[in-house]
Short mmCIF file of C-alpha atoms and ligand atoms in Angstrom, two decimals:
data_model
loop_
_atom_site.label_atom_id
_atom_site.label_comp_id
_atom_site.label_asym_id
_atom_site.label_seq_id
_atom_site.Cartn_x
_atom_site.Cartn_y
_atom_site.Cartn_z
CA MET A 208 -2.54 -9.48 -28.27
CA ALA A 209 1.32 -9.25 -28.15
CA GLN A 210 3.62 -10.20 -25.37
CA ALA A 211 6.96 -8.97 -24.24
CA ILE A 212 9.73 -10.96 -23.27
CA LEU A 213 11.78 -9.44 -20.18
CA SER A 214 15.15 -10.24 -18.58
CA GLY A 215 14.86 -11.17 -14.91
CA PHE A 216 16.91 -12.47 -12.03
CA GLN A 217 20.20 -14.10 -13.58
CA GLY A 218 18.79 -13.45 -16.93
CA LYS A 219 15.60 -15.63 -16.74
CA PRO A 220 13.21 -14.61 -19.58
CA ILE A 221 9.77 -13.60 -18.30
CA ASN A 222 6.85 -13.38 -20.50
CA VAL A 223 4.17 -10.70 -20.01
CA HIS A 224 1.14 -9.87 -21.86
CA LYS A 225 1.02 -6.38 -23.21
CA GLY A 226 -2.82 -5.79 -23.06
CA LEU A 227 -5.59 -4.62 -20.73
CA PHE A 228 -6.93 -7.59 -18.83
CA ILE A 229 -10.76 -7.44 -19.50
CA ASN A 230 -13.17 -10.35 -19.02
CA ASN A 231 -10.27 -12.92 -18.72
CA GLN A 232 -8.88 -11.70 -22.12
CA PHE A 233 -5.80 -9.65 -22.92
CA VAL A 234 -7.02 -6.85 -25.43
CA SER A 235 -5.75 -3.50 -26.87
CA ALA A 236 -6.97 -0.15 -25.27
CA THR A 237 -9.11 1.95 -27.53
CA ASN A 238 -7.10 3.64 -30.39
CA ASN A 239 -4.36 1.16 -29.44
CA HIS A 240 -3.29 3.55 -26.88
CA THR A 241 0.06 2.72 -25.16
CA LEU A 242 2.57 3.80 -22.43
CA ASP A 243 6.20 3.02 -22.22
CA THR A 244 7.91 1.49 -18.94
CA THR A 245 11.64 2.08 -18.36
CA ASN A 246 14.01 0.52 -16.04
CA PRO A 247 15.05 3.22 -13.53
CA ALA A 248 18.48 1.77 -12.71
CA ASN A 249 19.82 2.42 -16.23
CA ALA A 250 17.00 4.43 -18.03
CA GLN A 251 16.35 1.81 -20.70
CA ARG A 252 12.78 1.31 -22.24
CA LEU A 253 11.56 -2.11 -21.09
CA THR A 254 8.48 -2.15 -23.18
CA ASP A 255 5.25 -0.78 -23.77
CA VAL A 256 1.66 -1.76 -22.47
CA SER A 257 -2.01 -0.92 -23.37
CA ALA A 258 -3.27 2.44 -21.53
CA ALA A 259 -6.75 2.10 -20.68
CA GLN A 260 -8.85 5.07 -21.87
CA LYS A 261 -12.37 6.20 -20.50
CA GLU A 262 -14.04 3.70 -23.11
CA ASP A 263 -12.11 0.86 -21.81
CA VAL A 264 -13.12 1.35 -18.15
CA ASN A 265 -16.70 1.58 -19.19
CA TRP A 266 -15.83 -1.80 -20.88
CA ALA A 267 -14.49 -3.10 -17.86
CA VAL A 268 -17.37 -2.01 -15.69
CA GLU A 269 -19.67 -3.58 -18.22
CA ALA A 270 -17.77 -7.00 -17.69
CA SER A 271 -17.74 -6.58 -13.93
CA GLU A 272 -21.56 -6.03 -13.93
CA ALA A 273 -22.30 -9.10 -15.84
CA ALA A 274 -19.62 -11.26 -13.57
CA PHE A 275 -21.44 -9.97 -10.52
CA ARG A 276 -24.70 -11.52 -11.52
CA GLU A 277 -23.20 -15.04 -11.47
CA TRP A 278 -20.25 -14.32 -8.71
CA ARG A 279 -22.56 -12.96 -5.99
CA PRO A 280 -24.52 -16.38 -5.56
CA THR A 281 -21.20 -18.30 -5.83
CA PRO A 282 -20.60 -20.51 -2.48
CA PRO A 283 -17.94 -18.87 -0.50
CA GLN A 284 -16.01 -22.07 -0.58
CA THR A 285 -15.24 -21.37 -4.19
CA ARG A 286 -13.74 -17.81 -3.13
CA VAL A 287 -11.68 -19.65 -0.57
CA ARG A 288 -10.39 -22.14 -3.23
CA LEU A 289 -9.76 -19.52 -5.91
CA LEU A 290 -7.84 -17.17 -3.46
CA SER A 291 -6.01 -19.76 -2.13
CA LYS A 292 -4.68 -20.76 -5.65
CA LEU A 293 -3.93 -17.27 -6.66
CA ALA A 294 -1.44 -17.36 -3.68
CA ASP A 295 0.01 -20.79 -4.59
CA LEU A 296 0.68 -19.29 -8.07
CA ILE A 297 2.16 -16.10 -6.91
CA GLU A 298 4.32 -18.15 -4.52
CA ARG A 299 5.42 -20.61 -7.43
CA ASP A 300 6.24 -17.48 -9.47
CA ALA A 301 7.87 -15.49 -6.84
CA VAL A 302 11.22 -15.21 -8.75
CA ASP A 303 9.25 -13.70 -11.79
CA LEU A 304 7.37 -11.29 -9.73
CA ALA A 305 10.30 -10.02 -7.59
CA SER A 306 12.34 -9.71 -10.96
CA LEU A 307 9.28 -7.52 -12.57
CA GLU A 308 9.29 -5.31 -9.50
CA SER A 309 12.95 -4.89 -9.59
CA ILE A 310 13.55 -4.02 -13.08
CA ASP A 311 10.03 -1.82 -13.29
CA ALA A 312 10.30 0.05 -9.93
CA GLY A 313 14.05 -0.31 -8.99
CA ILE A 314 12.92 -2.44 -5.90
CA LEU A 315 16.08 -4.49 -4.63
CA TYR A 316 15.33 -7.93 -5.89
CA GLY A 317 16.06 -9.53 -2.58
CA GLU A 318 13.78 -7.20 -0.76
CA SER A 319 10.94 -8.09 -3.15
CA LEU A 320 11.57 -11.88 -2.98
CA GLN A 321 11.91 -11.93 0.74
CA PHE A 322 9.18 -9.48 1.87
CA ASN A 323 6.89 -7.94 -0.88
CA VAL A 324 6.06 -11.37 -2.48
CA PRO A 325 5.57 -13.34 0.70
CA GLN A 326 3.54 -10.45 2.08
CA ALA A 327 1.28 -10.55 -0.89
CA VAL A 328 0.99 -14.50 -0.61
CA ASP A 329 0.20 -14.15 3.22
CA THR A 330 -2.52 -11.72 2.65
CA LEU A 331 -4.39 -13.80 0.01
CA ARG A 332 -4.14 -16.95 2.33
CA TYR A 333 -5.42 -14.51 5.33
CA PHE A 334 -8.37 -13.26 3.39
CA ALA A 335 -9.15 -16.81 1.82
CA GLY A 336 -9.63 -17.70 5.40
CA TRP A 337 -12.39 -14.88 5.85
CA ALA A 338 -14.22 -15.79 2.75
CA ASP A 339 -16.58 -18.36 4.32
CA LYS A 340 -16.97 -16.66 7.59
CA GLY A 341 -18.50 -13.48 6.79
CA ALA A 342 -21.24 -14.11 9.68
CA GLY A 343 -23.56 -11.07 10.92
CA GLN A 344 -24.91 -10.91 14.51
CA SER A 345 -28.09 -12.37 15.76
CA LEU A 346 -30.00 -9.48 17.79
CA HIS A 347 -33.10 -9.98 20.35
CA ILE A 348 -35.69 -7.63 19.60
CA PRO A 349 -39.14 -7.06 21.41
CA ASP A 350 -41.58 -8.84 18.82
CA GLY A 351 -39.06 -11.47 17.52
CA LEU A 352 -35.54 -11.50 16.08
CA ALA A 353 -33.15 -9.66 14.18
CA TYR A 354 -29.76 -10.30 12.20
CA THR A 355 -27.39 -8.80 10.10
CA GLN A 356 -25.87 -9.69 7.10
CA HIS A 357 -22.70 -8.41 5.51
CA GLU A 358 -23.43 -8.01 1.66
CA PRO A 359 -20.76 -7.05 -1.17
CA LEU A 360 -20.94 -3.68 -2.42
CA GLY A 361 -20.78 -4.82 -5.90
CA ILE A 362 -18.58 -3.36 -8.61
CA CYS A 363 -15.30 -2.04 -6.87
CA ALA A 364 -12.01 -0.50 -7.99
CA ALA A 365 -8.55 -0.33 -6.48
CA ILE A 366 -6.18 2.54 -7.46
CA VAL A 367 -2.64 1.68 -6.51
CA PRO A 368 0.88 3.43 -6.48
CA TRP A 369 4.12 2.26 -7.71
CA ASN A 370 6.30 2.00 -4.54
CA ALA A 371 5.28 -1.53 -3.61
CA PRO A 372 3.03 -2.23 -6.28
CA LEU A 373 2.07 -6.29 -5.95
CA MET A 374 1.76 -6.33 -2.35
CA ILE A 375 -0.41 -3.24 -2.19
CA THR A 376 -2.70 -4.37 -4.84
CA ILE A 377 -3.05 -7.75 -3.10
CA TRP A 378 -4.05 -5.75 0.04
CA LYS A 379 -7.23 -4.55 -1.84
CA LEU A 380 -7.71 -7.32 -4.12
CA ALA A 381 -7.89 -10.20 -1.22
CA PRO A 382 -10.44 -8.78 1.02
CA ALA A 383 -12.62 -7.41 -1.85
CA ILE A 384 -12.80 -10.80 -3.48
CA ALA A 385 -13.08 -12.56 -0.14
CA THR A 386 -16.31 -10.52 0.65
CA GLY A 387 -17.81 -11.31 -2.88
CA ASN A 388 -17.18 -8.12 -4.75
CA VAL A 389 -15.99 -7.83 -8.50
CA LEU A 390 -12.86 -5.74 -8.84
CA ILE A 391 -11.11 -3.43 -11.36
CA ILE A 392 -7.51 -2.74 -10.62
CA LYS A 393 -5.86 0.42 -12.11
CA THR A 394 -2.11 -0.43 -11.96
CA PRO A 395 0.47 2.36 -11.76
CA GLU A 396 1.68 3.92 -15.02
CA LEU A 397 5.07 3.94 -13.68
CA THR A 398 5.31 0.13 -12.93
CA PRO A 399 2.60 -1.84 -14.82
CA LEU A 400 4.42 -5.13 -15.38
CA TYR A 401 3.92 -6.88 -12.06
CA GLY A 402 0.11 -6.43 -12.92
CA GLN A 403 0.62 -7.83 -16.24
CA LYS A 404 1.96 -10.91 -14.91
CA LEU A 405 -0.72 -10.99 -12.04
CA ALA A 406 -3.52 -11.01 -14.64
CA ALA A 407 -1.74 -14.09 -16.20
CA LEU A 408 -1.92 -15.83 -12.88
CA ILE A 409 -5.60 -14.75 -12.03
CA LEU A 410 -6.58 -16.46 -15.45
CA GLU A 411 -4.77 -19.67 -14.72
CA ALA A 412 -6.13 -19.60 -10.93
CA GLY A 413 -9.60 -19.91 -12.52
CA PHE A 414 -11.33 -16.99 -11.71
CA PRO A 415 -14.58 -16.43 -13.74
CA PRO A 416 -14.40 -13.66 -16.62
CA GLY A 417 -15.09 -10.30 -15.27
CA VAL A 418 -14.64 -10.84 -11.63
CA ILE A 419 -11.13 -9.46 -11.56
CA ASN A 420 -10.05 -6.79 -14.59
CA ILE A 421 -6.49 -5.32 -14.66
CA LEU A 422 -6.17 -1.88 -16.44
CA CYS A 423 -2.86 -0.22 -16.61
CA GLY A 424 -3.56 3.57 -17.49
CA GLU A 425 -2.51 7.14 -16.64
CA GLY A 426 -4.21 8.33 -13.30
CA LYS A 427 -5.86 11.47 -14.82
CA VAL A 428 -7.34 9.20 -17.71
CA ALA A 429 -8.18 5.77 -16.32
CA GLY A 430 -7.83 6.63 -12.66
CA GLN A 431 -10.30 9.67 -13.19
CA ALA A 432 -12.70 7.62 -15.29
CA ILE A 433 -13.00 5.26 -12.48
CA SER A 434 -13.42 7.72 -9.77
CA GLU A 435 -16.38 9.33 -11.65
CA HIS A 436 -17.92 6.34 -12.79
CA PRO A 437 -21.70 5.80 -11.65
CA LYS A 438 -21.75 2.21 -11.51
CA ILE A 439 -18.63 1.78 -9.45
CA ARG A 440 -19.48 1.60 -5.90
CA LYS A 441 -16.26 1.94 -4.02
CA VAL A 442 -12.57 2.83 -4.65
CA ALA A 443 -9.89 1.70 -2.52
CA PHE A 444 -6.93 4.09 -3.05
CA THR A 445 -3.42 4.22 -1.92
CA GLY A 446 -1.16 7.17 -3.30
CA SER A 447 -0.74 10.69 -2.64
CA THR A 448 -3.00 13.07 -0.44
CA LEU A 449 -3.25 15.06 -3.36
CA VAL A 450 -4.82 12.56 -5.74
CA GLY A 451 -6.78 11.18 -2.64
CA ARG A 452 -8.59 14.58 -2.45
CA GLN A 453 -9.59 14.42 -6.02
CA ILE A 454 -10.88 10.60 -5.90
CA LEU A 455 -12.96 11.93 -2.81
CA ARG A 456 -14.34 14.96 -4.58
CA ALA A 457 -15.09 12.92 -7.72
CA ALA A 458 -17.05 10.28 -5.77
CA ALA A 459 -19.02 13.16 -3.96
CA GLU A 460 -19.86 14.81 -7.44
CA THR A 461 -20.84 11.64 -8.90
CA ASN A 462 -22.60 8.52 -7.25
CA LEU A 463 -21.37 9.01 -3.66
CA LYS A 464 -19.19 5.75 -4.01
CA ARG A 465 -17.24 4.80 -0.80
CA VAL A 466 -13.79 5.70 -0.59
CA THR A 467 -10.93 4.41 1.38
CA LEU A 468 -7.74 6.29 1.32
CA GLU A 469 -4.17 5.10 2.30
CA LEU A 470 -2.31 8.49 1.81
CA GLY A 471 1.22 9.66 2.64
CA GLY A 472 3.18 9.92 6.04
CA LYS A 473 5.70 11.74 7.91
CA GLY A 474 6.48 8.93 10.66
CA PRO A 475 8.12 10.05 13.95
CA SER A 476 10.80 7.63 15.29
CA ILE A 477 11.37 8.25 18.87
CA VAL A 478 14.46 7.20 20.73
CA PHE A 479 14.26 7.48 24.64
CA PRO A 480 17.41 7.08 26.77
CA ASP A 481 16.62 3.80 27.96
CA ALA A 482 16.28 2.26 24.69
CA ASP A 483 18.51 -0.64 23.42
CA LEU A 484 20.67 1.79 21.22
CA GLU A 485 22.06 -0.83 18.86
CA ASN A 486 18.43 -2.11 18.30
CA ALA A 487 17.15 1.43 17.81
CA LEU A 488 19.92 2.44 15.41
CA PHE A 489 19.12 -0.78 13.21
CA TRP A 490 15.43 0.03 12.87
CA THR A 491 15.61 3.85 12.45
CA ALA A 492 18.13 3.37 9.95
CA LEU A 493 15.96 0.66 8.11
CA GLY A 494 12.97 3.05 8.56
CA ILE A 495 14.60 5.59 6.41
CA THR A 496 16.31 3.48 3.92
CA ALA A 497 14.12 0.60 3.28
CA ASN A 498 12.92 0.90 -0.30
CA ASN A 499 15.01 3.94 -0.62
CA GLY A 500 12.63 5.64 1.96
CA GLN A 501 9.91 5.26 -0.67
CA ILE A 502 7.62 4.04 1.79
CA CYS A 503 4.44 5.63 3.20
CA ALA A 504 5.18 4.50 6.65
CA ALA A 505 8.94 5.40 6.51
CA GLY A 506 10.40 6.97 9.88
CA SER A 507 11.64 10.07 8.29
CA ARG A 508 11.56 12.38 11.39
CA ILE A 509 13.86 10.95 14.31
CA TYR A 510 13.83 12.53 17.64
CA VAL A 511 16.44 11.30 19.90
CA HIS A 512 16.87 12.09 23.60
CA ASP A 513 19.48 14.95 24.50
CA SER A 514 21.43 12.62 26.65
CA ILE A 515 22.39 10.28 23.76
CA TYR A 516 21.96 12.49 20.87
CA GLU A 517 25.64 12.93 19.78
CA ARG A 518 26.38 9.37 20.19
CA PHE A 519 23.34 8.39 18.07
CA LEU A 520 24.31 10.68 15.36
CA GLU A 521 27.77 9.41 14.99
CA GLU A 522 26.73 5.99 14.74
CA PHE A 523 23.70 6.71 12.80
CA LYS A 524 25.98 8.20 10.07
CA VAL A 525 27.97 5.13 10.12
CA ARG A 526 25.19 2.89 9.24
CA MET A 527 23.58 5.18 6.75
CA SER A 528 26.80 5.24 4.72
CA LYS A 529 27.16 1.39 4.34
CA THR A 530 25.84 1.17 0.64
CA ALA A 531 26.39 -0.45 -2.50
CA HIS A 532 24.20 1.13 -5.15
CA GLY A 533 23.79 -0.32 -8.47
CA ASP A 534 21.47 -2.71 -10.32
CA PRO A 535 18.73 -3.83 -7.90
CA LEU A 536 18.58 -7.21 -9.65
CA LEU A 537 22.10 -7.99 -8.43
CA ALA A 538 22.51 -9.65 -4.96
CA THR A 539 25.69 -7.53 -4.40
CA THR A 540 23.54 -4.40 -4.44
CA ASN A 541 22.01 -3.13 -1.25
CA LYS A 542 20.71 0.27 -2.79
CA GLY A 543 18.45 0.45 -6.05
CA PRO A 544 17.51 3.73 -7.80
CA VAL A 545 14.39 5.63 -6.97
CA ALA A 546 11.49 5.00 -8.86
CA SER A 547 11.75 7.81 -11.93
CA VAL A 548 13.64 10.95 -12.85
CA GLY A 549 10.81 12.86 -11.34
CA GLN A 550 11.29 11.39 -8.13
CA HIS A 551 15.15 11.87 -8.14
CA GLN A 552 14.62 15.55 -8.84
CA LYS A 553 11.92 16.01 -6.03
CA ILE A 554 14.23 14.06 -3.48
CA LEU A 555 17.35 16.45 -4.44
CA GLY A 556 15.27 19.51 -4.30
CA TYR A 557 14.49 18.90 -0.71
CA VAL A 558 18.19 18.26 -0.05
CA LYS A 559 18.90 21.57 -1.39
CA LYS A 560 16.02 23.21 0.76
CA ALA A 561 17.48 21.64 3.82
CA LYS A 562 21.01 22.76 2.99
CA GLU A 563 19.53 26.44 2.44
CA ALA A 564 17.87 26.11 5.81
CA GLY A 565 21.02 25.68 7.48
CA SER A 566 20.29 22.08 8.96
CA ARG A 567 23.50 20.22 9.87
CA LEU A 568 24.20 17.51 7.17
CA LEU A 569 25.32 14.65 8.79
CA CYS A 570 25.85 12.35 5.85
CA GLY A 571 24.95 11.99 2.18
CA GLY A 572 23.08 14.75 0.25
CA GLU A 573 25.15 13.76 -3.00
CA ASP A 574 23.47 13.76 -6.69
CA LEU A 575 24.61 10.26 -7.70
CA ASP A 576 24.65 9.13 -11.29
CA GLY A 577 21.48 8.40 -12.77
CA ASN A 578 18.47 7.82 -10.33
CA PHE A 579 20.43 7.05 -7.25
CA VAL A 580 20.27 9.30 -4.32
CA SER A 581 22.73 8.78 -1.39
CA ASN A 582 21.28 7.84 2.18
CA THR A 583 21.11 11.32 3.78
CA ALA A 584 20.48 12.60 7.34
CA PHE A 585 20.25 16.31 8.65
CA ALA A 586 20.64 16.80 12.11
CA ASP A 587 19.19 19.76 14.34
CA VAL A 588 16.38 20.22 12.07
CA ASN A 589 13.68 22.83 13.36
CA GLU A 590 10.23 21.82 13.75
CA ASP A 591 9.03 24.14 11.13
CA ASP A 592 11.64 23.42 8.34
CA VAL A 593 10.39 22.01 5.20
CA ILE A 594 12.30 18.38 5.54
CA MET A 595 10.47 18.29 9.00
CA LYS A 596 7.18 18.76 7.71
CA GLU A 597 6.75 17.58 4.06
CA GLU A 598 6.81 13.95 2.88
CA ILE A 599 9.96 13.40 0.83
CA PHE A 600 9.45 9.95 -0.17
CA GLY A 601 13.24 9.30 -0.39
CA PRO A 602 16.06 8.39 1.84
CA ILE A 603 16.54 11.61 3.83
CA ALA A 604 16.14 11.58 7.48
CA ALA A 605 15.44 14.69 9.71
CA ILE A 606 16.85 14.52 13.03
CA ALA A 607 16.35 16.41 16.08
CA LYS A 608 16.67 16.25 19.80
CA PHE A 609 14.09 16.34 22.67
CA LYS A 610 14.40 16.48 26.59
CA THR A 611 11.02 15.36 28.06
CA GLU A 612 8.39 12.80 27.13
CA SER A 613 5.75 15.24 26.83
CA GLU A 614 7.68 17.68 24.54
CA VAL A 615 8.29 14.77 22.23
CA ILE A 616 4.67 13.80 22.00
CA THR A 617 3.93 17.23 20.98
CA LYS A 618 6.53 17.24 18.26
CA ALA A 619 5.48 13.78 17.01
CA ASN A 620 1.95 14.79 16.93
CA ASN A 621 2.93 18.30 15.07
CA SER A 622 2.07 16.87 11.72
CA GLU A 623 -0.87 16.73 9.53
CA TYR A 624 -0.10 13.30 8.70
CA GLY A 625 -0.84 10.44 11.01
CA LEU A 626 0.28 6.84 9.25
CA SER A 627 2.56 5.51 11.72
CA ALA A 628 5.36 5.71 14.46
CA ALA A 629 8.04 3.93 16.21
CA ILE A 630 9.06 4.15 19.83
CA PHE A 631 12.36 2.94 21.43
CA THR A 632 12.15 2.30 24.95
CA ASP A 633 12.84 -0.40 27.36
CA ASN A 634 10.13 1.15 29.85
CA ILE A 635 7.06 -0.75 29.49
CA SER A 636 4.94 1.93 30.74
CA ARG A 637 6.45 4.66 28.77
CA ALA A 638 6.00 2.49 25.61
CA HIS A 639 1.96 1.79 26.35
CA ARG A 640 1.77 5.69 27.55
CA VAL A 641 3.44 7.17 24.32
CA ALA A 642 1.78 4.72 22.07
CA SER A 643 -1.57 5.58 23.40
CA ALA A 644 -0.77 9.64 23.04
CA ILE A 645 0.54 9.40 19.45
CA GLU A 646 -1.75 10.23 16.73
CA THR A 647 -1.13 7.53 14.02
CA GLY A 648 -2.83 4.51 12.69
CA GLN A 649 -0.04 2.09 13.72
CA VAL A 650 2.68 2.43 16.48
CA THR A 651 5.70 0.08 16.50
CA VAL A 652 7.69 -0.50 19.68
CA ASN A 653 11.35 -1.44 19.65
CA CYS A 654 11.12 -2.05 15.70
CA TRP A 655 9.95 -0.15 12.54
CA GLY A 656 7.31 -1.24 9.82
CA ASN A 657 6.02 -4.41 11.51
CA LEU A 658 3.50 -5.42 8.87
CA HIS A 659 1.18 -8.69 9.00
CA SER A 660 -1.67 -9.65 7.38
CA ASN A 661 -3.82 -9.89 10.32
CA THR A 662 -2.76 -6.45 11.63
CA PRO A 663 -4.87 -3.56 10.24
CA PHE A 664 -2.94 -0.83 8.66
CA GLY A 665 -4.05 2.56 7.76
CA GLY A 666 -4.05 6.23 8.49
CA MET A 667 -5.65 9.16 10.44
CA LYS A 668 -5.49 12.60 9.64
CA GLN A 669 -4.47 13.39 6.28
CA SER A 670 -3.04 9.98 6.01
CA GLY A 671 -6.41 8.95 5.17
CA PHE A 672 -9.05 6.53 6.44
CA GLY A 673 -10.24 2.94 6.02
CA ARG A 674 -8.00 0.07 6.77
CA ASP A 675 -5.86 -2.72 4.86
CA LEU A 676 -5.08 -5.89 6.14
CA GLY A 677 -6.62 -7.56 9.45
CA LYS A 678 -10.50 -8.34 10.20
CA GLU A 679 -11.13 -4.37 9.99
CA ALA A 680 -10.51 -4.30 6.23
CA LEU A 681 -13.40 -6.42 5.75
CA ASP A 682 -15.71 -3.55 6.67
CA GLY A 683 -14.50 -1.48 3.96
CA TRP A 684 -15.83 -3.87 1.16
CA THR A 685 -19.26 -4.86 2.56
CA ASN A 686 -22.74 -3.27 3.33
CA SER A 687 -24.47 -4.35 6.64
CA LYS A 688 -28.08 -5.33 6.26
CA THR A 689 -30.56 -5.70 9.09
CA VAL A 690 -33.28 -8.11 8.70
CA SER A 691 -36.02 -7.99 11.49
CA ILE A 692 -38.42 -10.50 11.77
CA HIS A 693 -41.84 -9.80 13.64
CA LEU A 694 -42.76 -13.54 15.31
CA LEU A 695 -46.44 -13.81 15.48
CA PRO A 696 -47.69 -15.47 18.70
CA VAL A 697 -49.33 -18.97 18.57
CA ALA A 698 -53.06 -18.73 17.94
CA ASN A 699 -55.20 -20.07 20.58
CA GLY A 700 -55.53 -24.05 20.52
CA GLU A 701 -53.13 -24.10 17.57
CA CYS A 702 -50.57 -26.42 19.52
CA ALA A 703 -53.30 -28.81 20.67
CA LYS A 704 -54.49 -29.31 17.05
CA LEU A 705 -51.11 -30.34 15.96
P1 LIG B 873 0.02 9.28 -6.90
O1 LIG B 873 -1.01 9.48 -5.83
O2 LIG B 873 0.37 9.93 -7.88
O3 LIG B 873 -0.49 7.83 -7.53
C1 LIG B 873 -1.21 6.82 -7.11
C2 LIG B 873 -2.26 6.29 -8.22
O4 LIG B 873 -3.12 7.30 -8.52
C3 LIG B 873 -1.74 5.81 -9.53
O5 LIG B 873 -2.07 4.57 -10.04
C4 LIG B 873 -2.08 7.03 -10.36
O6 LIG B 873 -2.18 6.55 -11.63
C5 LIG B 873 -3.25 7.33 -9.79
N1 LIG B 873 -3.79 8.43 -9.98
C6 LIG B 873 -3.22 9.76 -10.31
N2 LIG B 873 -3.88 10.68 -10.46
C7 LIG B 873 -5.13 10.44 -10.28
C8 LIG B 873 -6.42 11.03 -10.63
N3 LIG B 873 -6.66 12.22 -10.81
N4 LIG B 873 -7.62 10.24 -10.20
C9 LIG B 873 -7.17 8.88 -10.01
N5 LIG B 873 -6.46 8.31 -9.89
C10 LIG B 873 -4.97 8.97 -10.23
O7 LIG B 873 1.05 8.52 -5.87
P2 LIG B 873 2.27 7.76 -6.46
O8 LIG B 873 3.32 8.92 -6.77
O9 LIG B 873 1.85 6.68 -7.40
O10 LIG B 873 2.74 7.04 -5.01
C11 LIG B 873 3.33 7.87 -4.04
C12 LIG B 873 2.53 8.34 -2.97
O11 LIG B 873 1.58 7.40 -2.66
C13 LIG B 873 3.16 8.74 -1.77
O12 LIG B 873 2.64 10.11 -1.26
C14 LIG B 873 3.06 8.01 -0.74
O13 LIG B 873 2.99 8.34 0.56
C15 LIG B 873 1.77 7.35 -0.80
N6 LIG B 873 1.64 5.97 -0.58
C16 LIG B 873 0.88 5.73 0.47
C17 LIG B 873 0.94 4.27 1.08
C18 LIG B 873 -0.22 3.90 2.19
O14 LIG B 873 -0.16 2.75 2.33
N7 LIG B 873 -0.59 4.72 2.95
C19 LIG B 873 1.52 3.17 0.49
C20 LIG B 873 2.29 3.61 -0.78
C21 LIG B 873 2.27 4.87 -1.10
#
């Protein structure tokens, strides 16, 4: 199967296989279906990769089924070793992986190298640590004893988005494999290259054939075939709420496979008057500009106390305007393109709507060349305005003021999303009070986006359910079985006979 040679950081050549990765081999898709992938910074075609069809999903399931028979009884120490080895290989090839995320998804090379890739490595090491500690409970019952054991679900699948593809893939892969499952990964059609490289590292790490299969393919073809497959026992999904619903519906109508959903967000960042203003400005600006706002946990609604509102706006505007857009592989660039033409149009559509709604344009709002969007902020945005309600997935902040704590809690919770929130205050009681009152899966205090492999990450309300990361993620990949043992009483005189 052919390979492509791509040009990474400082022109470094990077080889990737073009085929689907099934049973530890790179193979063509049925009828040689392929899809093209393009560099969003310059619209140039990078290469094509195989695009999985329904038949290929079936093939991957057959390979997974055969692999699971051998994999399930494999000693947990083997899983520790293989996950740790994969972490080492990703660390070794960090430059290649960061380059591929950069040319394929428009992610800043430095951001991927310093955050996305190390996060993937940490996550593998963290879950490798759990692989041999999957203990259940021992319980007393009246006539004997009972214990629980946590068993793998079997054939599982991960369907992932394009915005931080390596990291999010590993968030699923690491706990799935640590708990003894076999996994089919459907990589995003917009950014498949990282997955092709990851497949080569999985092969090099020594995972047995069929334990991890990687298929690039279109959502409505390969993704749907996975969601409907009767032998797949779980789909772990990160992506849009719309597609999350479709996967849940497909699971309900087929084999009731387990589904966990990490969906969109519309995170509030709340700045109280006692906050360290410099710190709050730094994090609130980062919260909406990191990865061009293409982050589900972006702090896209910013509520600032009335008494510091105008000062905050002045300084926020200055921070938002310090950008150098261009090739995301270059160290001099601090703003890459958004991931696609479609994404560019969608974001600019929201800017137009905000202008039409009469929100005060604080900065940005311009249509830059190509797929670039300037950092944009609107002030005095009403609660019902579309940019305050809908996830834009771009660097567009909606800012409004508040007067009281209860008012801002009501506003923060005035959303169908519930993924993340940030609070800025020096008052410790207020920090805990507000954190407790906010309806989101995670709250950060005096910072934004604080992700660690040992802290659970996920949503509530229409941001989904289930957790990636942390010990809680393990529950999503196992069944609990209770074994009860009736202990027979000692027969008369039996002891004496011994
Ligand atoms: P998307 O929902 O369009 O696609 C995500 C994945 O689902 C892709 O691999 C795609 O091929 C697949 N897919 C599409 N249609 C499908 C179908 N009918 N059946 C099965 N699979 C299908 O999302 P996207 O545009 O790739 O990513 C952006 C969205 O993801 C945003 O809404 C964002 O908030 C969300 N997101 C959430 C998190 C989180 O952790 N909560 C993280 C990143 C992105």
